[in-house]
CSV table of C-alpha atoms in Angstrom, one decimal:
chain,number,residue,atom,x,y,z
A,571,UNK,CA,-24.3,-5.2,42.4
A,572,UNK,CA,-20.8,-6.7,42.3
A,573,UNK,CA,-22.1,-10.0,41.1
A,574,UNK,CA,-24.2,-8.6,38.2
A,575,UNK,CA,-20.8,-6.6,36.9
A,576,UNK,CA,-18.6,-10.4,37.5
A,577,UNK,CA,-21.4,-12.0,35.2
A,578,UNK,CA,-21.7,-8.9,32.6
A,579,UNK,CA,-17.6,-9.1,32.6
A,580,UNK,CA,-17.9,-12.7,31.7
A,581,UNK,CA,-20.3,-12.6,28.9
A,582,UNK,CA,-18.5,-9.5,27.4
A,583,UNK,CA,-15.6,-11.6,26.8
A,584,UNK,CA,-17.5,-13.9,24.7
A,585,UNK,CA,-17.6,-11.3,21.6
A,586,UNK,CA,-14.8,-9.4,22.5
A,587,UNK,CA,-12.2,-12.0,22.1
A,588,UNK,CA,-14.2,-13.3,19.2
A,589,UNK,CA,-13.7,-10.1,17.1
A,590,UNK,CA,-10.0,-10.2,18.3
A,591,UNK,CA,-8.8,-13.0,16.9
A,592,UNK,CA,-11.0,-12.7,13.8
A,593,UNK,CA,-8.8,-9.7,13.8
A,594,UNK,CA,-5.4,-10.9,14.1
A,595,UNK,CA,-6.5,-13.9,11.9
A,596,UNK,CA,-7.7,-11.3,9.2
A,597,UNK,CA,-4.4,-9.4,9.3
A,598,UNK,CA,-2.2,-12.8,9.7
A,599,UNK,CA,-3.0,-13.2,5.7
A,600,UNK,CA,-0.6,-10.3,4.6
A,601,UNK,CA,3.0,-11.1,3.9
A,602,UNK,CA,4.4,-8.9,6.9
A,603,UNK,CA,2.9,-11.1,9.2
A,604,UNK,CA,5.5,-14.0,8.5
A,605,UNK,CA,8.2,-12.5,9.9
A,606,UNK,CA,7.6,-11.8,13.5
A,607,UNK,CA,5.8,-13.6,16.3
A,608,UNK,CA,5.6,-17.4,15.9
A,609,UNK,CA,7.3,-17.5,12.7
A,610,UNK,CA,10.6,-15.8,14.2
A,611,UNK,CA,11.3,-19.5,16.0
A,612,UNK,CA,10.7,-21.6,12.9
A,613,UNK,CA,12.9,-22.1,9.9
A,614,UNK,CA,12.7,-19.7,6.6
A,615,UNK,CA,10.6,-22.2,5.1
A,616,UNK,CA,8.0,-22.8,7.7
A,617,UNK,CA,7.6,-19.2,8.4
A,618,UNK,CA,4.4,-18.5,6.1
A,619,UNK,CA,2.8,-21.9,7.0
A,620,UNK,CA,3.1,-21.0,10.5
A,621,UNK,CA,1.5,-17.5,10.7
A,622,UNK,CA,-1.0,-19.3,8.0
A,623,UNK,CA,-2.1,-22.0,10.9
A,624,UNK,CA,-2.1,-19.8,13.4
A,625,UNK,CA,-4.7,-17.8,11.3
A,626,UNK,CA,-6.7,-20.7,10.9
A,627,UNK,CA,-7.1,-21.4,14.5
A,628,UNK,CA,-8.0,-18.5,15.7
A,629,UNK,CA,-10.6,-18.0,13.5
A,630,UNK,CA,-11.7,-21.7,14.7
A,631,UNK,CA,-11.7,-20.4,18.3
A,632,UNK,CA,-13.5,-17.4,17.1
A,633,UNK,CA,-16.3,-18.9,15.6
A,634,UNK,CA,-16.7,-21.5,18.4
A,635,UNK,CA,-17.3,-18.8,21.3
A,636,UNK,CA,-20.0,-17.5,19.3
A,637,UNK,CA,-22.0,-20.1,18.2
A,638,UNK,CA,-21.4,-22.8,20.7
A,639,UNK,CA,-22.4,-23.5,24.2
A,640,UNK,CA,-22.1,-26.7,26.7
A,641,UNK,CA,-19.7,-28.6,27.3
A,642,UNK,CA,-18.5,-27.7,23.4
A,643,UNK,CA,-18.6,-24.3,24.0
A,644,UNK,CA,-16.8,-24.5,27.4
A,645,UNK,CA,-13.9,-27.0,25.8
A,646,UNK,CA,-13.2,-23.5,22.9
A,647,UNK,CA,-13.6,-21.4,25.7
A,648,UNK,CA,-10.5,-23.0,27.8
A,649,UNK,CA,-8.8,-23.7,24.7
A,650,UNK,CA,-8.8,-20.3,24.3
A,651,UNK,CA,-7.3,-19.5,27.5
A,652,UNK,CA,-4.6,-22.3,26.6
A,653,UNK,CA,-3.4,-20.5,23.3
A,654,UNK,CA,-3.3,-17.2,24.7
A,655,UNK,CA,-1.4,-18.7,27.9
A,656,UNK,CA,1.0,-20.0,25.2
A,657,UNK,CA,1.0,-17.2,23.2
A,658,UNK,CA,3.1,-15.7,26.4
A,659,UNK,CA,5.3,-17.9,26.0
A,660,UNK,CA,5.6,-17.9,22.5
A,661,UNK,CA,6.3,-14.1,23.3
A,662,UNK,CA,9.0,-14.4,25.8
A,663,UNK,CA,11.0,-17.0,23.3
A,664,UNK,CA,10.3,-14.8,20.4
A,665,UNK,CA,11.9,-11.7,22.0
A,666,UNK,CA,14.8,-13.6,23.5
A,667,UNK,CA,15.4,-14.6,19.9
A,668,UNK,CA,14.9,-11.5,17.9
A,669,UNK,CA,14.9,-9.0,20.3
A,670,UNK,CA,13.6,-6.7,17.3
A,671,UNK,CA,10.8,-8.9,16.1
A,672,UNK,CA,7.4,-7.7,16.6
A,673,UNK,CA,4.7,-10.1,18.2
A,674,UNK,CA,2.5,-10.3,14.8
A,675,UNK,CA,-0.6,-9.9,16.5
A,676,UNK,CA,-2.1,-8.2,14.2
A,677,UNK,CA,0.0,-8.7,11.0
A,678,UNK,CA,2.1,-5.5,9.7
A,679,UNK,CA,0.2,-3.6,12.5
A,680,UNK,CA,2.3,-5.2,15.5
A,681,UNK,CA,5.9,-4.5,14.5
A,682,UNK,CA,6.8,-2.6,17.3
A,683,UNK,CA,9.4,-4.5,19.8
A,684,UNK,CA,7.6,-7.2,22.2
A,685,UNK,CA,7.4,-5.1,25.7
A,686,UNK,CA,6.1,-5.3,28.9
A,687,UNK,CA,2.6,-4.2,27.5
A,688,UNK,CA,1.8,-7.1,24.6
A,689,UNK,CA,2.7,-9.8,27.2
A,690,UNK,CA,0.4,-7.9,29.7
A,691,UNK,CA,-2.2,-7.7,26.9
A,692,UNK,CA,-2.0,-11.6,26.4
A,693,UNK,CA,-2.1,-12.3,29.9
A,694,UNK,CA,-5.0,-10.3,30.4
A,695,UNK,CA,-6.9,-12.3,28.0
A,696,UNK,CA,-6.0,-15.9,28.7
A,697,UNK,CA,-7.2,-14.9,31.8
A,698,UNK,CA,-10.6,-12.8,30.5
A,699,UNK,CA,-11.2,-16.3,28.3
A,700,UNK,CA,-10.7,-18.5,31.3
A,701,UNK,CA,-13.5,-16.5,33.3
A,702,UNK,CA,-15.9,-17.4,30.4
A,703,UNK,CA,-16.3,-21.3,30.8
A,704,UNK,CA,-19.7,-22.6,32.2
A,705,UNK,CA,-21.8,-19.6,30.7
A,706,UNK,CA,-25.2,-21.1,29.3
A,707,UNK,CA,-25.2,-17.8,26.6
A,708,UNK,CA,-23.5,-18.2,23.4
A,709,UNK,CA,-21.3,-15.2,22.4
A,710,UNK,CA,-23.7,-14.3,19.1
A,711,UNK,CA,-26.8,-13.8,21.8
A,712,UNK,CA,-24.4,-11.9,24.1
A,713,UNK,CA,-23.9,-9.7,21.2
A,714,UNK,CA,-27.4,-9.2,20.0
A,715,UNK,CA,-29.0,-8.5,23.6
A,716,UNK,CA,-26.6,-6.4,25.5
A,717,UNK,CA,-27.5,-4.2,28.7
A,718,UNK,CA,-25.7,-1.3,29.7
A,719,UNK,CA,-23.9,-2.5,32.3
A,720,UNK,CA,-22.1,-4.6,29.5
A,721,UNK,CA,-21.6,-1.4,28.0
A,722,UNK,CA,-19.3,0.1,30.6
A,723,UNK,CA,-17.7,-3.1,31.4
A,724,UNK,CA,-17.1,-3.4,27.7
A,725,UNK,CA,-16.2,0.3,27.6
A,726,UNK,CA,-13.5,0.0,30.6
A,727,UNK,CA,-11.8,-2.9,29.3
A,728,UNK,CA,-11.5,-1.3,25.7
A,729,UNK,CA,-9.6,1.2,27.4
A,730,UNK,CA,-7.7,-1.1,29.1
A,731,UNK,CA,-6.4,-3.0,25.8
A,732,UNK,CA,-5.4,0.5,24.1
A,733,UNK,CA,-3.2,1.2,27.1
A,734,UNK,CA,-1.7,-2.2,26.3
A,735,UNK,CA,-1.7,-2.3,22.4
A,736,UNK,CA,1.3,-0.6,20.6
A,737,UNK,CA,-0.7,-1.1,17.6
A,738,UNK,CA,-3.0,2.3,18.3
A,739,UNK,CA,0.3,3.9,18.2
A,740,UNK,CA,1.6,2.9,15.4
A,741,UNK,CA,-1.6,3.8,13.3
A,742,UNK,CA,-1.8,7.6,14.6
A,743,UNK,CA,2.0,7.6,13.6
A,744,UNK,CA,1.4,6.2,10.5
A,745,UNK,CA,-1.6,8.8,10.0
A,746,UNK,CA,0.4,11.7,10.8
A,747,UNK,CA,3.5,11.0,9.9
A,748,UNK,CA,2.9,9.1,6.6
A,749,UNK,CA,6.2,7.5,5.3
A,750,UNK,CA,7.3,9.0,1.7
A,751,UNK,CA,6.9,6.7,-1.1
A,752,UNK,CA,10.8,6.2,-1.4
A,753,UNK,CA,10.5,4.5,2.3
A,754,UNK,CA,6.9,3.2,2.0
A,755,UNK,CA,6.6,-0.6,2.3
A,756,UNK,CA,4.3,-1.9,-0.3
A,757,UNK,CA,3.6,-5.6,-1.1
A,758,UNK,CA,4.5,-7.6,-4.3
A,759,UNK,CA,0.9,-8.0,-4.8
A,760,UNK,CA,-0.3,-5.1,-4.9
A,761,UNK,CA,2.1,-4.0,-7.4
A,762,UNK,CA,1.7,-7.3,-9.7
A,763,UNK,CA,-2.3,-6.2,-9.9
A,764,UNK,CA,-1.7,-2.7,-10.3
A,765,UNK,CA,0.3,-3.4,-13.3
A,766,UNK,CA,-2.3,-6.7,-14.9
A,767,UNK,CA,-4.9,-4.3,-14.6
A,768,UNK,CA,-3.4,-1.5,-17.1
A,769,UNK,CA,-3.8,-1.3,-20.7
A,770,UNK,CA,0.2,-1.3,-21.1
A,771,UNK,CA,0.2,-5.0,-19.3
A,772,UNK,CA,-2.9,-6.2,-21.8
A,773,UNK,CA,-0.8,-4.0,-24.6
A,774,UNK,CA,2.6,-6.7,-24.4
A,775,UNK,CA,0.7,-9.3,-22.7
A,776,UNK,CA,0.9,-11.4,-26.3
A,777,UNK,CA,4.7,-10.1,-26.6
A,778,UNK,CA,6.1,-12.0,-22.9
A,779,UNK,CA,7.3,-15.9,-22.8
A,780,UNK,CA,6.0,-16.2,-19.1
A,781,UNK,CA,3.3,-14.6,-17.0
A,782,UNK,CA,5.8,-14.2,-13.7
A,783,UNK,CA,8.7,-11.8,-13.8
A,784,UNK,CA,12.3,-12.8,-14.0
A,785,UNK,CA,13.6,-10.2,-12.2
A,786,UNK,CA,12.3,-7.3,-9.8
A,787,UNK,CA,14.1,-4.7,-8.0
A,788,UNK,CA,12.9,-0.9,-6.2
A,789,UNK,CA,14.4,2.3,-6.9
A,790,UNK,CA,12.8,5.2,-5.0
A,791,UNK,CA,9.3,5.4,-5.6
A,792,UNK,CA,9.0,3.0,-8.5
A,793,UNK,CA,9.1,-1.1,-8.5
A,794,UNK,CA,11.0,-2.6,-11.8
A,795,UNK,CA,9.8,-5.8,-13.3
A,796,UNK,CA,11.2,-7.4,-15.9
A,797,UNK,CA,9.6,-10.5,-18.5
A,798,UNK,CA,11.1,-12.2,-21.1
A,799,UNK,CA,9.6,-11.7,-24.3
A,800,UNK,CA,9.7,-12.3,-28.1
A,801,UNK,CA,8.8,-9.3,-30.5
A,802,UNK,CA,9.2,-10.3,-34.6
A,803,UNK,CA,11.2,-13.5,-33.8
A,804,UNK,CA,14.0,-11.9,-31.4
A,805,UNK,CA,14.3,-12.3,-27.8
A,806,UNK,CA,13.9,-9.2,-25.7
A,807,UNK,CA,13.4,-7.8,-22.2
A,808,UNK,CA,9.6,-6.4,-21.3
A,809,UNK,CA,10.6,-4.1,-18.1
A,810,UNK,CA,7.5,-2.6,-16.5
A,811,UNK,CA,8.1,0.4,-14.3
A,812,UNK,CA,5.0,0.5,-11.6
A,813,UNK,CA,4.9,3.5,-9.0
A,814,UNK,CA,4.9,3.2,-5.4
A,815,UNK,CA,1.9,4.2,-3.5
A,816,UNK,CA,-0.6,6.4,-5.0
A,817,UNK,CA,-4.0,5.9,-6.4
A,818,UNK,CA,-5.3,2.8,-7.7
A,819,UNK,CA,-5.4,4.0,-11.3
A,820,UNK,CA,-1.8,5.4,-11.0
A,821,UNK,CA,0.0,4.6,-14.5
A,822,UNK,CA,1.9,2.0,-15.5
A,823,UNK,CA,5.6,2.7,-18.0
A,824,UNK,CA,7.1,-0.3,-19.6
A,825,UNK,CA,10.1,-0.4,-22.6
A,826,UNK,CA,11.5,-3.3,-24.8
A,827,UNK,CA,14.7,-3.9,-25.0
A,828,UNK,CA,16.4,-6.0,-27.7
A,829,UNK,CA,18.5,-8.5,-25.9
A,830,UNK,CA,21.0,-9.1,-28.4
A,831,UNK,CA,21.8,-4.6,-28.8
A,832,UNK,CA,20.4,-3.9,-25.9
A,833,UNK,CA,18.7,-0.9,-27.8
A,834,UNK,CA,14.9,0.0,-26.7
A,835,UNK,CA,12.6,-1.0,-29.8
A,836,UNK,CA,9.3,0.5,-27.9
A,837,UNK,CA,8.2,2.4,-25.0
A,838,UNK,CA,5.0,2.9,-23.3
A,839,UNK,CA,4.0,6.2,-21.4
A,840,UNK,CA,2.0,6.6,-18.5
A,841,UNK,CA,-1.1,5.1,-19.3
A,842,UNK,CA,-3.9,5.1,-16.7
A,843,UNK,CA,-7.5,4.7,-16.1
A,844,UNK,CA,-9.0,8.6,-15.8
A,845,UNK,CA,-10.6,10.3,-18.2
A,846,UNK,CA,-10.0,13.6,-19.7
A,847,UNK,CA,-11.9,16.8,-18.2
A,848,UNK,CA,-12.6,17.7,-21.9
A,849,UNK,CA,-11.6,17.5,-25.4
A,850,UNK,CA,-8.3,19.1,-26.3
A,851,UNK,CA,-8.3,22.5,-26.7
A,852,UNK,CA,-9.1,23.6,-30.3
A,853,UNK,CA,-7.0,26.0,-32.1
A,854,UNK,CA,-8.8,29.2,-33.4
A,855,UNK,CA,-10.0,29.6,-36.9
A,856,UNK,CA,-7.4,31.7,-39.6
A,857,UNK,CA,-9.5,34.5,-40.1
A,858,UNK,CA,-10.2,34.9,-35.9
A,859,UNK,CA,-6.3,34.2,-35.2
A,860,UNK,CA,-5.5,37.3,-37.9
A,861,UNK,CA,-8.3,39.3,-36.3
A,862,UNK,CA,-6.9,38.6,-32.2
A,863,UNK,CA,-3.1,39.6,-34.2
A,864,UNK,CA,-4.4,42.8,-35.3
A,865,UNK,CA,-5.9,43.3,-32.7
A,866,UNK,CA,-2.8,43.3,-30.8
A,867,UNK,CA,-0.5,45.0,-33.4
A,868,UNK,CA,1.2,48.3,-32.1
A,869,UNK,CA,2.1,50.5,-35.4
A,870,UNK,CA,4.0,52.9,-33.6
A,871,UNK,CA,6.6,50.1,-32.1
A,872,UNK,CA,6.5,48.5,-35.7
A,873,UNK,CA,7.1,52.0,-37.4
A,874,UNK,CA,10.0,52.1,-35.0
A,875,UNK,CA,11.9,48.5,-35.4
A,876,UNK,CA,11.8,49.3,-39.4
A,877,UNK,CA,13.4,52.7,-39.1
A,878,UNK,CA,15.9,51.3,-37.0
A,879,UNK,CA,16.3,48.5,-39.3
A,880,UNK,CA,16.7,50.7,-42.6
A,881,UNK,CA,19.5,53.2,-40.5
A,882,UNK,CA,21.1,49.8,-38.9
A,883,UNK,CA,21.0,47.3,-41.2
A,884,UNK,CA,24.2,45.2,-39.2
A,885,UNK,CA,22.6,45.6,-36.0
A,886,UNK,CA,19.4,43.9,-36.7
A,887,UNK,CA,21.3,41.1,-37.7
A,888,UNK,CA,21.7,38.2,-36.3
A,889,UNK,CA,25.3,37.3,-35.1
A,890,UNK,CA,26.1,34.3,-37.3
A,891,UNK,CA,25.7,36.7,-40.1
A,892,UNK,CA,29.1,38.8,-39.1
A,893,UNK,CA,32.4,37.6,-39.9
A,894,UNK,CA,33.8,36.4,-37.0
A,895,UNK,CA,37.4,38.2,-37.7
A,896,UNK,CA,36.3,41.8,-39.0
A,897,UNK,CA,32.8,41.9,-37.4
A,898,UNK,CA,31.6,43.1,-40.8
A,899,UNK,CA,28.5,42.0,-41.9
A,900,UNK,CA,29.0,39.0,-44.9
C-alpha cells in the first residue's frame, strides 16, 4: 500500500504545482505585486520587470509539467525544484532587507510579513517538484484520470498548504472585515476605465489637450484627476472626481476651471449607467388637485383663523410689518 500512496503523491504534484504557479503568475500582473518579494532586492526601476519575468517563467514551468514528459518533462520538473529552492533564498534575502515586505506569491494577496510558514511552504514544494522527475504521465493525463487515492493524497496536502499560506487569512479578513473606501487600496487602472467608460469622460473628451492626466491625488473615498483642456480658445483645467470602490456603474463628477480666473465655467453631476425605475412622477390635473384641496379643507378651523384675523388684525401680521421702535403696526 505504501508504494501506491509514494506514486499517487508524485503524480499529484504534477497538477498541483501547475495550477500554483499559473496562480501566482496570474496575480503577478497587478501593480501590488511589484513591491514585495523579488522586486524588494532590485532597484525602483527594475521592480515591475522583475515580478513581470518572474510571471513569465512560472507560467513556462507550468505549462511544461503538463504537457511534457521524458527527458523534457523531467528537465521542467527539476527546474522546478531549482526555482522554488531559490525562491527560499530569495525569501530569506527579501526579509532581511525589508523586514515588512510581503513574499508576492500571489500578488496583493501575499502582503503579510515573510515567516516561518511561506519559507516552509516553499520548501515543501521544491521538494514535492523534485519527487516528480522520471514519471512516464504528463501532468494534463494525471489530471483527467485520477483515482481516489489521489484524492486524499491531494486532499491532505491541500490542507497542509492552508496551514502554510497567510494568504487564506488574509481573504477571510478581507471578507469580514472589509476595509472602508477612505482606506481601500484601489489601482490607477481601474479608476482610469471607470472614468473612460462614462458619458461625462465622452462629454469633454473633445475639450482635453492630452488623453493622460497631469495631475492625480485621493481624498477620502474619491480619486481627483486632472487634464488640460481648451474650451472657446482659453486654456482650462478638466478635473474629474471618480469614487472609490463601489459598483462598476458608480458615477463619475468633473468641473472646468478657467485657468486664467480660476472660476468653474461647467460642472457635471453624477452621471451613471442605471436606468430609472419609472418615468418621473406626474403632477395631478387642476381640476383633481382642487378636488384632493377640498377635500381636505376644514371650515370650522378656517371660520376660526378669519375671526381671529378681523378681532387681531396686528397679530396675524407678520413681524417685518411692525415698527421696530413702537411695535405698532406701519
Amino acid at each position: 500500500m505504501l508504494p501506491e500512496i509514494v506514486e499517487a503523491f508524485r503524480e499529484v504534484q504534477l497538477p498541483l504545482l501547475a495550477v500554483l504557479l499559473l496562480l501566482g503568475a496570474a496575480s503577478k500582473t497587478t501593480g501590488q505585486a511589484a513591491g514585495s518579494g523579488l522586486a524588494v532586492l532590485v532597484p525602483e526601476r527594475l521592480r515591475r520587470p522583475a515580478t513581470v519575468g518572474t510571471g513569465l517563467l512560472e507560467v513556462a514551468l507550468a505549462v511544461g509539467l503538463l504537457v511534457l514528459t521524458g527527458l523534457p518533462g523531467d528537465a521542467v520538473r527539476l527546474l522546478t525544484a531549482v526555482v522554488f529552492a531559490a525562491s527560499v533564498v530569495v525569501l530569506v534575502l527579501a526579509r532581511r532587507r525589508d523586514p515588512e515586505a510581503g513574499c508576492g506569491c500571489f500578488g496583493g494577496l501575499s502582503r503579510a510579513p515573510i515567516g516561518w510558514r511561506t519559507l516552509t511552504r516553499a520548501g515543501l514544494l521544491s521538494a514535492a517538484a523534485l519527487a516528480t522527475p522520471g514519471l512516464e504521465p504528463a501532468g494534463w493525463q494525471v489530471a483527467l484520470a485520477p483515482t481516489a487515492l489521489h484524492g486524499w493524497v491531494l486532499g491532505a496536502e491541500l490542507l497542509l498548504l492552508a496551514a502554510l499560506s497567510p494568504e487564506l487569512r488574509e481573504v477571510a479578513a478581507r471578507t469580514l472585515h472589509r476595509e472602508p473606501c477612505e482606506l481601500r487600496e484601489v489601482p490607477m487602472r481601474r479608476t482610469v476605465r471607470r472614468l473612460r467608460r462614462s458619458d461625462v469622460w465622452r462629454t469633454n473628451e473633445n475639450v482635453m489637450i492630452k488623453a493622460e492626466p497631469d495631475d492625480v491625488w485621493r481624498h477620502g473615498c474619491w480619486r481627483f484627476l486632472r487634464y488640460d483642456g481648451m474650451r472657446h480658445g482659453r486654456r482650462v483645467d478638466v478635473v474629474y472626481a471618480v469614487r472609490i470602490g463601489g459598483r462598476r456603474r458608480t458615477g463619475v463628477r468633473a468641473v472646468l476651471v478657467d485657468r486664467g480666473s480660476g472660476a468653474v465655467v461647467a460642472s457635471f453631476g453624477a452621471v451613471t449607467g442605471l436606468e430609472l425605475v419609472g418615468p418621473p412622477r406626474r403632477l395631478p390635473r387642476p381640476r383633481q388637485a382642487a378636488r384632493r384641496d377640498a377635500e381636505r379643507h376644514d371650515a370650522a378651523r378656517a371660520a376660526e383663523t378669519l375671526r381671529a384675523a378681523r378681532e387681531h388684525p396686528a397679530r396675524m401680521m407678520p413681524d417685518h410689518s411692525r415698527d421696530a421702535d413702537t411695535g405698532q403696526p406701519v
